[in-house]
PDB file of C-alpha atoms in Angstrom:
ATOM      1  CA  MET A 195       0.061  -0.099   0.088  1.00 92.00           C
ATOM      2  CA  THR A 196       1.422   3.552  -0.771  1.00 94.00           C
ATOM      3  CA  THR A 197       1.695   6.173   1.490  1.00 96.00           C
ATOM      4  CA  LYS A 198      -1.182   8.105  -0.314  1.00 96.00           C
ATOM      5  CA  GLN A 199      -3.450   5.020   0.200  1.00 97.00           C
ATOM      6  CA  LYS A 200      -2.564   4.679   3.771  1.00 97.00           C
ATOM      7  CA  LEU A 201      -3.009   8.447   4.503  1.00 97.00           C
ATOM      8  CA  LEU A 202      -6.533   8.285   2.684  1.00 97.00           C
ATOM      9  CA  GLN A 203      -7.480   5.147   4.713  1.00 98.00           C
ATOM     10  CA  ILE A 204      -6.738   6.851   7.900  1.00 98.00           C
ATOM     11  CA  CYS A 205      -8.671   9.887   6.908  1.00 97.00           C
ATOM     12  CA  ASN A 206     -11.696   7.525   6.087  1.00 98.00           C
ATOM     13  CA  ASN A 207     -11.299   5.723   9.224  1.00 98.00           C
ATOM     14  CA  HIS A 208     -11.340   9.086  11.119  1.00 97.00           C
ATOM     15  CA  VAL A 209     -14.550  10.073   9.350  1.00 97.00           C
ATOM     16  CA  ASP A 210     -16.293   6.666   9.875  1.00 98.00           C
ATOM     17  CA  LYS A 211     -15.590   6.903  13.494  1.00 98.00           C
ATOM     18  CA  ARG A 212     -17.103  10.469  13.744  1.00 97.00           C
ATOM     19  CA  ILE A 213     -20.095   8.945  11.651  1.00 98.00           C
ATOM     20  CA  ASN A 214     -20.457   6.188  13.992  1.00 98.00           C
ATOM     21  CA  ASP A 215     -20.092   8.425  17.064  1.00 98.00           C
ATOM     22  CA  TYR A 216     -22.849  10.952  15.951  1.00 98.00           C
ATOM     23  CA  LYS A 217     -25.177   7.982  14.978  1.00 98.00           C
ATOM     24  CA  GLU A 218     -24.947   6.591  18.457  1.00 97.00           C
ATOM     25  CA  GLU A 219     -25.331  10.058  19.892  1.00 97.00           C
ATOM     26  CA  VAL A 220     -28.442  10.525  17.739  1.00 96.00           C
ATOM     27  CA  ASN A 221     -29.792   7.287  18.861  1.00 96.00           C
ATOM     28  CA  LEU A 222     -29.235   8.035  22.713  1.00 96.00           C
ATOM     29  CA  ILE A 223     -31.081  11.423  22.339  1.00 94.00           C
ATOM     30  CA  LYS A 224     -33.996   9.842  20.607  1.00 93.00           C
ATOM     31  CA  GLU A 225     -34.167   7.274  23.232  1.00 93.00           C
ATOM     32  CA  SER A 226     -34.118   9.859  26.004  1.00 90.00           C
ATOM     33  CA  ILE A 227     -36.861  11.944  24.267  1.00 88.00           C
ATOM     34  CA  ALA A 228     -38.940   8.945  23.849  1.00 88.00           C
ATOM     35  CA  SER A 229     -38.561   7.997  27.654  1.00 86.00           C
ATOM     36  CA  ASN A 230     -39.275  11.687  28.544  1.00 81.00           C
ATOM     37  CA  ASP A 231     -42.498  11.566  26.492  1.00 73.00           C
ATOM     38  CA  LYS A 232     -43.628   8.347  28.329  1.00 70.00           C
ATOM     39  CA  GLY A 233     -42.720   9.680  31.759  1.00 64.00           C
ATOM     40  CA  ASN A 234     -44.758  13.024  31.259  1.00 60.00           C
ATOM     41  CA  SER A 235     -48.324  12.584  31.366  1.00 54.00           C
ATOM     42  CA  GLU A 236     -48.865  16.236  31.859  1.00 53.00           C
ATOM     43  CA  GLY A 237     -47.892  18.440  28.889  1.00 53.00           C
ATOM     44  CA  ASP A 238     -44.389  19.217  30.783  1.00 53.00           C
ATOM     45  CA  ASP A 239     -41.709  19.043  27.902  1.00 53.00           C
ATOM     46  CA  SER A 240     -39.174  21.330  29.465  1.00 61.00           C
ATOM     47  CA  GLY A 241     -36.486  18.701  29.386  1.00 71.00           C
ATOM     48  CA  ASN A 242     -37.080  17.848  25.549  1.00 82.00           C
ATOM     49  CA  GLY A 243     -36.278  21.328  24.548  1.00 85.00           C
ATOM     50  CA  LYS A 244     -32.556  20.848  25.306  1.00 90.00           C
ATOM     51  CA  LEU A 245     -32.664  17.216  23.933  1.00 92.00           C
ATOM     52  CA  LEU A 246     -34.238  18.521  20.715  1.00 93.00           C
ATOM     53  CA  ASN A 247     -31.577  21.183  20.338  1.00 94.00           C
ATOM     54  CA  ASP A 248     -28.857  18.338  20.914  1.00 94.00           C
ATOM     55  CA  LEU A 249     -30.461  16.063  18.492  1.00 95.00           C
ATOM     56  CA  GLU A 250     -30.747  18.876  15.859  1.00 96.00           C
ATOM     57  CA  LYS A 251     -26.981  19.828  16.475  1.00 97.00           C
ATOM     58  CA  ASN A 252     -25.820  16.153  16.303  1.00 96.00           C
ATOM     59  CA  MET A 253     -27.830  15.670  13.129  1.00 97.00           C
ATOM     60  CA  THR A 254     -26.096  18.583  11.516  1.00 97.00           C
ATOM     61  CA  TYR A 255     -22.662  17.141  12.489  1.00 97.00           C
ATOM     62  CA  LEU A 256     -23.536  13.731  11.245  1.00 97.00           C
ATOM     63  CA  ASN A 257     -24.585  15.210   7.918  1.00 97.00           C
ATOM     64  CA  ASP A 258     -21.388  17.095   7.700  1.00 96.00           C
ATOM     65  CA  ALA A 259     -19.425  13.937   8.474  1.00 97.00           C
ATOM     66  CA  LYS A 260     -21.267  12.130   5.648  1.00 97.00           C
ATOM     67  CA  LYS A 261     -20.462  14.906   3.248  1.00 96.00           C
ATOM     68  CA  THR A 262     -16.800  14.618   4.328  1.00 96.00           C
ATOM     69  CA  LYS A 263     -16.909  11.067   3.751  1.00 97.00           C
ATOM     70  CA  GLU A 264     -18.438  11.505   0.219  1.00 96.00           C
ATOM     71  CA  TYR A 265     -15.792  14.088  -0.345  1.00 95.00           C
ATOM     72  CA  LEU A 266     -12.923  11.626   0.447  1.00 97.00           C
ATOM     73  CA  SER A 267     -14.346   9.352  -2.161  1.00 96.00           C
ATOM     74  CA  ASN A 268     -13.408  11.858  -4.826  1.00 94.00           C
ATOM     75  CA  ILE A 269      -9.542  11.313  -3.834  1.00 95.00           C
ATOM     76  CA  LYS A 270      -7.653   9.317  -6.394  1.00 93.00           C
ATOM     77  CA  THR A 271      -4.381   7.826  -4.992  1.00 93.00           C
ATOM     78  CA  ASN A 272      -2.887   7.318  -8.301  1.00 91.00           C
ATOM     79  CA  ILE A 273      -3.004  10.780  -9.647  1.00 87.00           C
ATOM     80  CA  ASP A 274       0.330  12.288 -10.694  1.00 87.00           C
ATOM     81  CA  SER A 275       0.250  16.131 -10.823  1.00 92.00           C
ATOM     82  CA  LYS A 276       2.729  18.677 -11.116  1.00 94.00           C
ATOM     83  CA  GLU A 277       0.653  20.958  -8.983  1.00 96.00           C
ATOM     84  CA  ALA A 278      -0.942  20.478  -5.583  1.00 96.00           C
ATOM     85  CA  VAL A 279      -4.483  19.022  -5.934  1.00 96.00           C
ATOM     86  CA  LEU A 280      -6.922  17.052  -3.814  1.00 95.00           C
ATOM     87  CA  GLY A 281      -5.101  13.919  -2.669  1.00 96.00           C
ATOM     88  CA  SER A 282      -1.551  15.375  -3.136  1.00 97.00           C
ATOM     89  CA  ILE A 283       1.095  14.949  -0.688  1.00 97.00           C
ATOM     90  CA  VAL A 284       2.843  18.237  -0.520  1.00 97.00           C
ATOM     91  CA  LYS A 285       6.382  18.448   1.108  1.00 98.00           C
ATOM     92  CA  THR A 286       7.756  21.990   1.971  1.00 97.00           C
ATOM     93  CA  ASN A 287      11.007  23.027   3.536  1.00 97.00           C
ATOM     94  CA  MET A 288       9.078  23.037   6.907  1.00 96.00           C
ATOM     95  CA  MET A 289       6.556  20.083   7.094  1.00 97.00           C
ATOM     96  CA  SER A 290       4.503  17.792   4.656  1.00 98.00           C
ATOM     97  CA  PHE A 291       0.816  18.110   3.991  1.00 98.00           C
ATOM     98  CA  TYR A 292      -1.823  15.849   2.675  1.00 98.00           C
ATOM     99  CA  ILE A 293      -4.507  17.678   0.980  1.00 97.00           C
ATOM    100  CA  SER A 294      -7.806  15.670   1.942  1.00 97.00           C
ATOM    101  CA  THR A 295      -9.784  16.681   5.062  1.00 96.00           C
ATOM    102  CA  SER A 296      -8.934  18.660   8.097  1.00 95.00           C
ATOM    103  CA  ILE A 297      -7.950  16.124  10.721  1.00 94.00           C
ATOM    104  CA  GLY A 298      -4.340  17.321  11.679  1.00 95.00           C
ATOM    105  CA  LYS A 299      -1.320  15.408  12.399  1.00 97.00           C
ATOM    106  CA  ILE A 300      -0.888  11.910  11.292  1.00 98.00           C
ATOM    107  CA  GLU A 301       2.115   9.899  12.208  1.00 97.00           C
ATOM    108  CA  LEU A 302       3.029   7.369   9.553  1.00 97.00           C
ATOM    109  CA  ASP A 303       5.950   5.178   8.704  1.00 93.00           C
ATOM    110  CA  ASP A 304       8.488   7.488  10.576  1.00 95.00           C
ATOM    111  CA  ALA A 305       7.102  10.546   8.844  1.00 96.00           C
ATOM    112  CA  VAL A 306       4.559  13.265   9.949  1.00 98.00           C
ATOM    113  CA  PHE A 307       1.919  14.578   7.559  1.00 98.00           C
ATOM    114  CA  TYR A 308      -0.662  17.218   8.315  1.00 98.00           C
ATOM    115  CA  ALA A 309      -4.101  16.314   6.797  1.00 98.00           C
ATOM    116  CA  ILE A 310      -5.623  19.680   5.689  1.00 97.00           C
ATOM    117  CA  SER A 311      -8.713  20.690   3.705  1.00 96.00           C
ATOM    118  CA  VAL A 312      -8.643  22.553   0.457  1.00 94.00           C
ATOM    119  CA  ASN A 313     -10.732  25.107   2.076  1.00 94.00           C
ATOM    120  CA  SER A 314      -8.475  25.623   5.108  1.00 96.00           C
ATOM    121  CA  PRO A 315      -6.206  28.827   4.941  1.00 96.00           C
ATOM    122  CA  ILE A 316      -3.077  26.786   4.268  1.00 96.00           C
ATOM    123  CA  GLY A 317      -4.914  24.541   1.789  1.00 96.00           C
ATOM    124  CA  GLN A 318      -5.824  27.629  -0.165  1.00 97.00           C
ATOM    125  CA  LEU A 319      -2.150  28.680  -0.184  1.00 96.00           C
ATOM    126  CA  LEU A 320      -1.190  25.244  -1.548  1.00 97.00           C
ATOM    127  CA  ILE A 321      -3.917  24.361  -4.043  1.00 96.00           C
ATOM    128  CA  ASN A 322      -2.846  24.404  -7.588  1.00 97.00           C
ATOM    129  CA  LYS A 323       0.787  25.461  -6.795  1.00 97.00           C
ATOM    130  CA  PRO A 324       3.694  23.753  -8.435  1.00 97.00           C
ATOM    131  CA  ILE A 325       7.082  22.822  -6.955  1.00 97.00           C
ATOM    132  CA  HIS A 326       9.345  25.690  -5.880  1.00 97.00           C
ATOM    133  CA  THR A 327       6.408  27.920  -4.968  1.00 97.00           C
ATOM    134  CA  SER A 328       6.872  30.003  -1.828  1.00 96.00           C
ATOM    135  CA  PHE A 329       4.373  31.413   0.444  1.00 95.00           C
ATOM    136  CA  GLU A 330       4.048  32.950   3.867  1.00 95.00           C
ATOM    137  CA  PHE A 331       1.682  31.443   6.468  1.00 95.00           C
ATOM    138  CA  ASN A 332       1.634  32.365  10.241  1.00 94.00           C
ATOM    139  CA  GLN A 333       4.856  34.345   9.639  1.00 95.00           C
ATOM    140  CA  ASN A 334       6.663  31.276   8.481  1.00 95.00           C
ATOM    141  CA  LYS A 335       8.085  31.053   4.927  1.00 97.00           C
ATOM    142  CA  TYR A 336       7.349  27.807   3.178  1.00 97.00           C
ATOM    143  CA  THR A 337       8.733  26.512  -0.160  1.00 98.00           C
ATOM    144  CA  ILE A 338       7.127  23.481  -1.825  1.00 98.00           C
ATOM    145  CA  THR A 339      10.069  21.029  -2.392  1.00 98.00           C
ATOM    146  CA  GLU A 340       8.026  17.982  -3.634  1.00 97.00           C
ATOM    147  CA  ILE A 341       4.500  16.948  -4.797  1.00 97.00           C
ATOM    148  CA  ILE A 342       3.537  13.341  -4.702  1.00 95.00           C
TER     149      ILE A 342
END
């Protein structure tokens, strides 16, 4: 398995875990709402207001995670590009980035990569840039040394 394939698998596993966690949370909230409804014979639904807000929030997170999963399915690990694109490993003089989704630091095979989104501030500086491009981010000067 190539480094790109491993990184994509790590990103997918991370998103799968988020999806499962949100699904579990949604189910717990639904159960709580159902048990509150059974326990309250008078029209007291004061406890359900917060639960409904939590349910809505977790449903939004779940939908976002599903969109991220779908987005990751667009990454092709066999693309060979001269410019930084979705799925590229971009090595700079400071650190290495994997353009995919924002999950942060990934340690893999004695190397460190930072999984970033195209829409993140640094992702916007990297996307479609060729090797030897320099840019400044957080008062640090980066130069792209390799694109895999």
